[in-house]
PDB file of C-alpha atoms in Angstrom:
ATOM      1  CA  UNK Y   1       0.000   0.000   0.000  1.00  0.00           C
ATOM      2  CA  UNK Y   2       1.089   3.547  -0.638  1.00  0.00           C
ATOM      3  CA  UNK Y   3       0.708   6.486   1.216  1.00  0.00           C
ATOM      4  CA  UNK Y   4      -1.891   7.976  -1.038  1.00  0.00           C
ATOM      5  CA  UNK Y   5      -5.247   9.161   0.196  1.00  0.00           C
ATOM      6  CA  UNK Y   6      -8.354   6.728  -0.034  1.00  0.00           C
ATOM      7  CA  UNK Y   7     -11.114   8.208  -2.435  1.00  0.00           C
ATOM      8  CA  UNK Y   8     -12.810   5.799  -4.011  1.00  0.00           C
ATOM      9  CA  UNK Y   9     -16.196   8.254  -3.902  1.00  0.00           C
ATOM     10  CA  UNK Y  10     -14.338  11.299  -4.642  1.00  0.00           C
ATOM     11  CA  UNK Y  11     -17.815  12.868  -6.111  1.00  0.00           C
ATOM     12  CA  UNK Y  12     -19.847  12.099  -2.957  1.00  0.00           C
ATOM     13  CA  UNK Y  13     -17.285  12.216  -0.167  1.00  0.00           C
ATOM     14  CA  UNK Y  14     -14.999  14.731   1.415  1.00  0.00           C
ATOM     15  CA  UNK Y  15     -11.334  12.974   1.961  1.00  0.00           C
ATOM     16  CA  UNK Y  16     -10.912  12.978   6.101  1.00  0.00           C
ATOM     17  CA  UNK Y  17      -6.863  13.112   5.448  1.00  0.00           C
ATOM     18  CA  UNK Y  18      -6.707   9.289   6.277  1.00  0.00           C
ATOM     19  CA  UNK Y  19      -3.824   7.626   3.949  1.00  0.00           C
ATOM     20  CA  UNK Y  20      -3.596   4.130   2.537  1.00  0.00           C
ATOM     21  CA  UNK Y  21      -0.918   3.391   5.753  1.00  0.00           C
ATOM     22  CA  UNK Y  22      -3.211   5.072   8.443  1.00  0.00           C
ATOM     23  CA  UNK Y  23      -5.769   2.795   7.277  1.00  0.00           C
ATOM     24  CA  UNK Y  24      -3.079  -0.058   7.441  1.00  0.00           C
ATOM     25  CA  UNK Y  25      -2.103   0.744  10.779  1.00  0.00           C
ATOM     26  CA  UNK Y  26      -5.667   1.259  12.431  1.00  0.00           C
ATOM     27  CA  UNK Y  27      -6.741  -2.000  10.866  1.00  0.00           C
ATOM     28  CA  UNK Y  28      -3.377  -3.707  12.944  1.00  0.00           C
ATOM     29  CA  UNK Y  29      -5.220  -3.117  16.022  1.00  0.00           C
ATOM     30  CA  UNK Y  30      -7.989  -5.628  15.550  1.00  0.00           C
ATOM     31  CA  UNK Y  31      -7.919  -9.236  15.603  1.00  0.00           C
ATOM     32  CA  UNK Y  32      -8.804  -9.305  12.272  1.00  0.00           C
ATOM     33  CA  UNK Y  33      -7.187  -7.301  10.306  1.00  0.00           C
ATOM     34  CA  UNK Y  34      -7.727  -8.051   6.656  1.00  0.00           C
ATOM     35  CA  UNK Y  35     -11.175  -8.775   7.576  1.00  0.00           C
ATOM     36  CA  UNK Y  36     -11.650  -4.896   8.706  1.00  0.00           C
ATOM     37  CA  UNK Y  37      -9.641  -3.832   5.913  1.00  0.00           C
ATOM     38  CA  UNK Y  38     -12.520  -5.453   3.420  1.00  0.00           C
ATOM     39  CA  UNK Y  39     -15.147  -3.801   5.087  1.00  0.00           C
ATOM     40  CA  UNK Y  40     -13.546  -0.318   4.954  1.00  0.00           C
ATOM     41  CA  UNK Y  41     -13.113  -1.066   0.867  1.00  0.00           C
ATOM     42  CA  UNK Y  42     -16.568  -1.681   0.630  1.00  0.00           C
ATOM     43  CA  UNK Y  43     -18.154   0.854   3.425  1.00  0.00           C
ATOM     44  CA  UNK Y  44     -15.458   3.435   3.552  1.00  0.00           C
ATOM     45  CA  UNK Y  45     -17.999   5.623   5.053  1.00  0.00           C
ATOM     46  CA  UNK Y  46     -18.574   3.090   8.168  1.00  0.00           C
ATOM     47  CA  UNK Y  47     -17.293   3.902  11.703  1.00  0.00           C
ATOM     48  CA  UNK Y  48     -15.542   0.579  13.407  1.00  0.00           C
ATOM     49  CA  UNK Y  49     -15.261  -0.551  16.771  1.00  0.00           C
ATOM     50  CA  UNK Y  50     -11.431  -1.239  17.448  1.00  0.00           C
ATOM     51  CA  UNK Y  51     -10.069  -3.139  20.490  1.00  0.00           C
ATOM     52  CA  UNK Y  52      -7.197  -0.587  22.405  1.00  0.00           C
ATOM     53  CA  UNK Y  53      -4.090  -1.775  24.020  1.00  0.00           C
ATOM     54  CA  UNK Y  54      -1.693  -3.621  21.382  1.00  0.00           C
ATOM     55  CA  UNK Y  55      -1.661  -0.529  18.609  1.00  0.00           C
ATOM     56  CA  UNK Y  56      -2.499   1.999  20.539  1.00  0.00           C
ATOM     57  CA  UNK Y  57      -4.980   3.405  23.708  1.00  0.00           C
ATOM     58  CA  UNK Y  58      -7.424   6.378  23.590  1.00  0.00           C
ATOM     59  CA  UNK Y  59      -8.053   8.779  26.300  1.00  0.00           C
ATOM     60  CA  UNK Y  60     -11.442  10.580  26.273  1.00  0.00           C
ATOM     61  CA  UNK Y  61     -11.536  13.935  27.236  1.00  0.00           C
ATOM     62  CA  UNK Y  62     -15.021  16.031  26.967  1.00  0.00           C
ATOM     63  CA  UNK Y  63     -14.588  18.008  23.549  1.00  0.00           C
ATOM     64  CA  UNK Y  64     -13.586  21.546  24.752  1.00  0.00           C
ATOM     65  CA  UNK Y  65     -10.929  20.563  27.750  1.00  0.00           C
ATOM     66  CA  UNK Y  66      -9.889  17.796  25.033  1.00  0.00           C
ATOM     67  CA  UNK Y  67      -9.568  20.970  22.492  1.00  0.00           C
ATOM     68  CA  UNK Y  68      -7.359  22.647  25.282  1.00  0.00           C
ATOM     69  CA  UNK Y  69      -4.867  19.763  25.670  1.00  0.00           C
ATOM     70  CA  UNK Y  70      -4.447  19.135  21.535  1.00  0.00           C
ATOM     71  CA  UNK Y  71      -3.769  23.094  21.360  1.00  0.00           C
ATOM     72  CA  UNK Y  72      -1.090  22.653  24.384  1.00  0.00           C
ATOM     73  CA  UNK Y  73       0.562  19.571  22.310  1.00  0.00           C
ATOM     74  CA  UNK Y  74       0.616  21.531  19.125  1.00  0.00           C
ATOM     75  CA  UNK Y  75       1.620  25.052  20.541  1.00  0.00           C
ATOM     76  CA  UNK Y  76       4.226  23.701  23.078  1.00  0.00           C
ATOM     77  CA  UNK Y  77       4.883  20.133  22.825  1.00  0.00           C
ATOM     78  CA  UNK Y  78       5.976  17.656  20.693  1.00  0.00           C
ATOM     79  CA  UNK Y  79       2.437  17.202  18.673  1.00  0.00           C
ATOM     80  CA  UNK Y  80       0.267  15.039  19.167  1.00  0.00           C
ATOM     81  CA  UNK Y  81      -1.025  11.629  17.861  1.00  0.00           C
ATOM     82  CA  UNK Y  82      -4.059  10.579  15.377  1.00  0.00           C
ATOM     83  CA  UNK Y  83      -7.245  12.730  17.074  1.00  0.00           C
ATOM     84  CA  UNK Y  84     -10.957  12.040  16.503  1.00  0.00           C
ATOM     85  CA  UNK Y  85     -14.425  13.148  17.894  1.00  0.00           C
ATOM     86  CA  UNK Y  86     -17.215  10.927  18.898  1.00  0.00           C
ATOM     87  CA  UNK Y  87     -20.408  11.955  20.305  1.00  0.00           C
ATOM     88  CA  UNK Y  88     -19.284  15.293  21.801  1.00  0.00           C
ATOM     89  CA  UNK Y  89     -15.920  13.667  23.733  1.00  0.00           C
ATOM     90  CA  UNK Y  90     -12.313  13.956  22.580  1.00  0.00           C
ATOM     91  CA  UNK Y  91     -10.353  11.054  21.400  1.00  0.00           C
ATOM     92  CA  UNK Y  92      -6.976  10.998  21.896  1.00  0.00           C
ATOM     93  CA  UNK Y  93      -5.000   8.460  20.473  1.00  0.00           C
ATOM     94  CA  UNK Y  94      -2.356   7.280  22.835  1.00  0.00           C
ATOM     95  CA  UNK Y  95       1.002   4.742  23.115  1.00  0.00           C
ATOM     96  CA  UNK Y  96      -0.183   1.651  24.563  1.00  0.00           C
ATOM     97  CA  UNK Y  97       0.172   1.433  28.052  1.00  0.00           C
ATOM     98  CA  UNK Y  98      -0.302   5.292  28.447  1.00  0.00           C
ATOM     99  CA  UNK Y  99      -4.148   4.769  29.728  1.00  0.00           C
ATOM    100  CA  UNK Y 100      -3.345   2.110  32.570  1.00  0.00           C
ATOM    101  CA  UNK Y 101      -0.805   4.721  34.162  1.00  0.00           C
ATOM    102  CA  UNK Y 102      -2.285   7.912  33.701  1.00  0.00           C
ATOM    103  CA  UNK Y 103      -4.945   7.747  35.804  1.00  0.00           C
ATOM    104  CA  UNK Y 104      -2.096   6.959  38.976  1.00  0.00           C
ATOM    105  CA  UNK Y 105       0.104   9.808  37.328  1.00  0.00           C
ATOM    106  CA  UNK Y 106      -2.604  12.226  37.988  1.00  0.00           C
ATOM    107  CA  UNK Y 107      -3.693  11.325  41.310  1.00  0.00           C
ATOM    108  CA  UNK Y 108       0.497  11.873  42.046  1.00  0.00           C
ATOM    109  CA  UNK Y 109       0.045  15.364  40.930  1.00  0.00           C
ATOM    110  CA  UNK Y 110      -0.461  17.617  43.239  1.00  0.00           C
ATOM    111  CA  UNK Y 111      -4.614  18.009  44.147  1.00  0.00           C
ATOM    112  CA  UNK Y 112      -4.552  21.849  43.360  1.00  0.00           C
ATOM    113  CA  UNK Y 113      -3.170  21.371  39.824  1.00  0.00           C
ATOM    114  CA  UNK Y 114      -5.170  18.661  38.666  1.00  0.00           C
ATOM    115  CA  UNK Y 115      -8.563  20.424  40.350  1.00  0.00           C
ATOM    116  CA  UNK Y 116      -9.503  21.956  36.696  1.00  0.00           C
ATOM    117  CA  UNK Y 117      -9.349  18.435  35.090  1.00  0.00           C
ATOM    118  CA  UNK Y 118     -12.523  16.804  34.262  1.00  0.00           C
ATOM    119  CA  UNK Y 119     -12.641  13.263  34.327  1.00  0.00           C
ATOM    120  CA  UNK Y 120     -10.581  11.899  31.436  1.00  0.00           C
ATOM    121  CA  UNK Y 121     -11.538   8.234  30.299  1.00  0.00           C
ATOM    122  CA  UNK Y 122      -8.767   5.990  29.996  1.00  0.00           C
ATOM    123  CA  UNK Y 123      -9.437   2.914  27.341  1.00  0.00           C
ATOM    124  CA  UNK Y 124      -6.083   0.342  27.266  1.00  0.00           C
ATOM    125  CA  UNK Y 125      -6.160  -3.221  26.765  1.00  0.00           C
ATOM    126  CA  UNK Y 126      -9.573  -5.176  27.084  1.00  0.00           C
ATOM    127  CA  UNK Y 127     -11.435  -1.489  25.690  1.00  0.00           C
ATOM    128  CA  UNK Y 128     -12.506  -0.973  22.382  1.00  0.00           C
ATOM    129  CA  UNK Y 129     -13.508   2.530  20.791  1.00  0.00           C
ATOM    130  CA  UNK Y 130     -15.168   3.584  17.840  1.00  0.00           C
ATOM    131  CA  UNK Y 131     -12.961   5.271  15.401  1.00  0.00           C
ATOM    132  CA  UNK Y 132     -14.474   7.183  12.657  1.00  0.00           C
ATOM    133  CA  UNK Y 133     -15.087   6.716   9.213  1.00  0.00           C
ATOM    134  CA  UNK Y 134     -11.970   6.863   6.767  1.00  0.00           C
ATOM    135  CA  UNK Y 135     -14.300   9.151   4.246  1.00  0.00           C
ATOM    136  CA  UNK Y 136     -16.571  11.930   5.641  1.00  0.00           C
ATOM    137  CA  UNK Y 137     -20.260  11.709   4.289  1.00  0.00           C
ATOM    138  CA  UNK Y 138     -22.401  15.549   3.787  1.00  0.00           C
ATOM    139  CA  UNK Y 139     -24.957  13.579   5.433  1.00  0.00           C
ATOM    140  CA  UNK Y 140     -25.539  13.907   9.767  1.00  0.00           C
ATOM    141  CA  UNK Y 141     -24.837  11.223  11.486  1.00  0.00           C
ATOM    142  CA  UNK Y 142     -25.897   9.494  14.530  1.00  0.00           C
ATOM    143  CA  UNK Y 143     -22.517   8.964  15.698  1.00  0.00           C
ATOM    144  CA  UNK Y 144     -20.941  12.476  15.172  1.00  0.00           C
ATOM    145  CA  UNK Y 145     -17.244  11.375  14.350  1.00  0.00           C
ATOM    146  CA  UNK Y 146     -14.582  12.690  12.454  1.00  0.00           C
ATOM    147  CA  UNK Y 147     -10.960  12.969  12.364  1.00  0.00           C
ATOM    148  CA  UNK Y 148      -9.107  15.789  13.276  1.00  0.00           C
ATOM    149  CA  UNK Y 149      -5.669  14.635  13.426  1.00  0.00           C
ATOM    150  CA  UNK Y 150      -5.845  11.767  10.812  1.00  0.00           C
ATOM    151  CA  UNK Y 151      -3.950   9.111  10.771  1.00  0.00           C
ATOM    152  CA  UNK Y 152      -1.262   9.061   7.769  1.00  0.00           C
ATOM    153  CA  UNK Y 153       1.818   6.794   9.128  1.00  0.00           C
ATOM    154  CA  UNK Y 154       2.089   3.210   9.568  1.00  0.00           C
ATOM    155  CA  UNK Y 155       3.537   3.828  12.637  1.00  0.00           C
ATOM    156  CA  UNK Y 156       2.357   7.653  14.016  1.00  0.00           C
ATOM    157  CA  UNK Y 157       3.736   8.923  16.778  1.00  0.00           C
ATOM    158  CA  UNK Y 158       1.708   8.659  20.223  1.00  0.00           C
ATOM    159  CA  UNK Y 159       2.057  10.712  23.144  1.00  0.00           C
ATOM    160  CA  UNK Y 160       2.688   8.628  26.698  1.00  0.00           C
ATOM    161  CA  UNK Y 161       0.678   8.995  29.565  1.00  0.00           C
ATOM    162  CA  UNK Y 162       3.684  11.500  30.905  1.00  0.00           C
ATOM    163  CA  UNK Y 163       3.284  13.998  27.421  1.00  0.00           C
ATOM    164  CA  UNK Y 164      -0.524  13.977  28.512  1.00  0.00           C
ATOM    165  CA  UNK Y 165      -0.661  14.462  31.793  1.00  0.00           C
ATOM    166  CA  UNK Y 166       1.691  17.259  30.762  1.00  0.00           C
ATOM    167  CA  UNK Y 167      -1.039  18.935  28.130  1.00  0.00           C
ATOM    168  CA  UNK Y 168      -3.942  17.929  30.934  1.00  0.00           C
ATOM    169  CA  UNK Y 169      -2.347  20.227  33.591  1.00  0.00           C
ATOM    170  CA  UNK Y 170      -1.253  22.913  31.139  1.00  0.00           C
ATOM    171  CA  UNK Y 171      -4.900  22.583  29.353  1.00  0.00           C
ATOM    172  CA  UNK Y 172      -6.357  23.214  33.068  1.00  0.00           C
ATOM    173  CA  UNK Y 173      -4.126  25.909  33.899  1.00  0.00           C
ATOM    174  CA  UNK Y 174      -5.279  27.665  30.512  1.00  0.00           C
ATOM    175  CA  UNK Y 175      -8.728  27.346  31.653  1.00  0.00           C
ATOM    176  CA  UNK Y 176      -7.977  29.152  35.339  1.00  0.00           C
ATOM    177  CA  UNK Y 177      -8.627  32.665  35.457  1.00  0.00           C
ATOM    178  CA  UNK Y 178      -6.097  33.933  37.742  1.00  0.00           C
ATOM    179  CA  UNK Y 179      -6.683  37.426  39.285  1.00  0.00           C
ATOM    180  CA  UNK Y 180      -4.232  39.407  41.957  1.00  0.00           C
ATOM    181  CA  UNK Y 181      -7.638  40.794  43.376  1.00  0.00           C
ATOM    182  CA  UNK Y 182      -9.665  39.276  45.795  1.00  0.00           C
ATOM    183  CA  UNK Y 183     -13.383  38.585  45.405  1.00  0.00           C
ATOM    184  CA  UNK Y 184     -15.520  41.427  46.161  1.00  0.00           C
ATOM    185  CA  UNK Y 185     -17.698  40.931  48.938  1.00  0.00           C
ATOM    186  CA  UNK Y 186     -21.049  41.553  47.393  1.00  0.00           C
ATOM    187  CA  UNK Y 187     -23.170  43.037  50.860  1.00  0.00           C
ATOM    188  CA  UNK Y 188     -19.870  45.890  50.830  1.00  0.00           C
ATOM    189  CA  UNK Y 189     -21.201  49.183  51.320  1.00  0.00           C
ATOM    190  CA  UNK Y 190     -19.062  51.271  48.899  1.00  0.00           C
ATOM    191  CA  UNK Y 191     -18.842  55.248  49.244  1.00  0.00           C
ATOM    192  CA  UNK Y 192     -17.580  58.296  46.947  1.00  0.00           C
ATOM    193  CA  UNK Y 193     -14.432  59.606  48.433  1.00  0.00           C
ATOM    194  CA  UNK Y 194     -13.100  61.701  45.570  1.00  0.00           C
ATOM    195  CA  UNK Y 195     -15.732  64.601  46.727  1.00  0.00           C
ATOM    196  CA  UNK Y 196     -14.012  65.280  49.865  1.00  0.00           C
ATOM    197  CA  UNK Y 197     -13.191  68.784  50.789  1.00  0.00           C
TER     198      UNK Y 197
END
């Protein structure tokens, strides 16, 4: 297989950046995979459940904190891995391994840092997620997937569980408003002293 984009519907689909060795590499995480690679060349258009832990592992973040952390990878960081939506959450795809020790890397953190984080879901081996479709229909779907970071490689880059509880903390700090000021007490009785004589 080459590295060229799949478009066999090039008049009724929009290309989601997927290559022939993304495709190659996703399907290496099932049991099957030649048999997943025949569906996709006949339903290209099909989301498919894929087992985590041997290729790679996916932590779900809810979409806008999940937003956060892929900005932190790309802005500051080393990148980050294949990225997908599904049904309002973040997927990030991950090295395997990287969801069984995150969770215990962020309860080390310190409680005040990690505060901001909303629950992240953690699928490693014995999971499976759904990964979206390699070509993008005009049509709505049920599902609501897409890529966002396609994968192109067959063998992308994933962050550890370290590079994301790195983006997680930065993502959380980005979120914090931080102000020198103290809260104003609401009941305060405020008076006009510029008028004095």
């Amino acid at each position: 297989m080459s590295s060229e984009r799949i478009d066999p519907f090039s008049d009724r689909f929009d290309v989601s950046g997927v290559t022939a060795d993304g495709v190659a590499w996703l399907a290496s995480a099932g049991t099957y995979p030649r048999s997943t690679l025949t569906l996709w060349r006949e339903r290209p258009d099909a989301p498919v459940v894929l087992p985590c832990g041997t290729a790679f592992d996916v932590v779900s973040t809810p979409a806008v904190f999940g937003r956060r952390m892929v900005d932190r990878l790309w802005d500051e960081g080393p990148g980050s891995g294949p990225v997908a939506t599904f049904r309002g959450r973040m997927l990030l795809f991950a090295a395997p391994g990287a969801a069984q020790r995150l969770p215990s890397l962020l309860r080390w953190e310190e409680v005040g840092r990690t505060a901001a984080i909303p629950p992240l879901l953690c699928h490693g081996n014995g999971d499976a997620v759904t990964v979206p479709a390699l070509l993008s229909t005009d049509r709505p779907t049920s599902c609501d997937s897409r890529w966002l970071v396609a994968p192109d490689t067959r063998h992308p880059w994933l962050p550890g569980a370290e590079i994301l509880l790195w983006a997680a903390v930065r993502a959380a700090r980005a979120a914090v408003r931080i102000s020198i000021f103290p809260p104003a007490d609401q009941d305060a009785k405020v008076y006009d002293v510029s008028r004095r004589r």
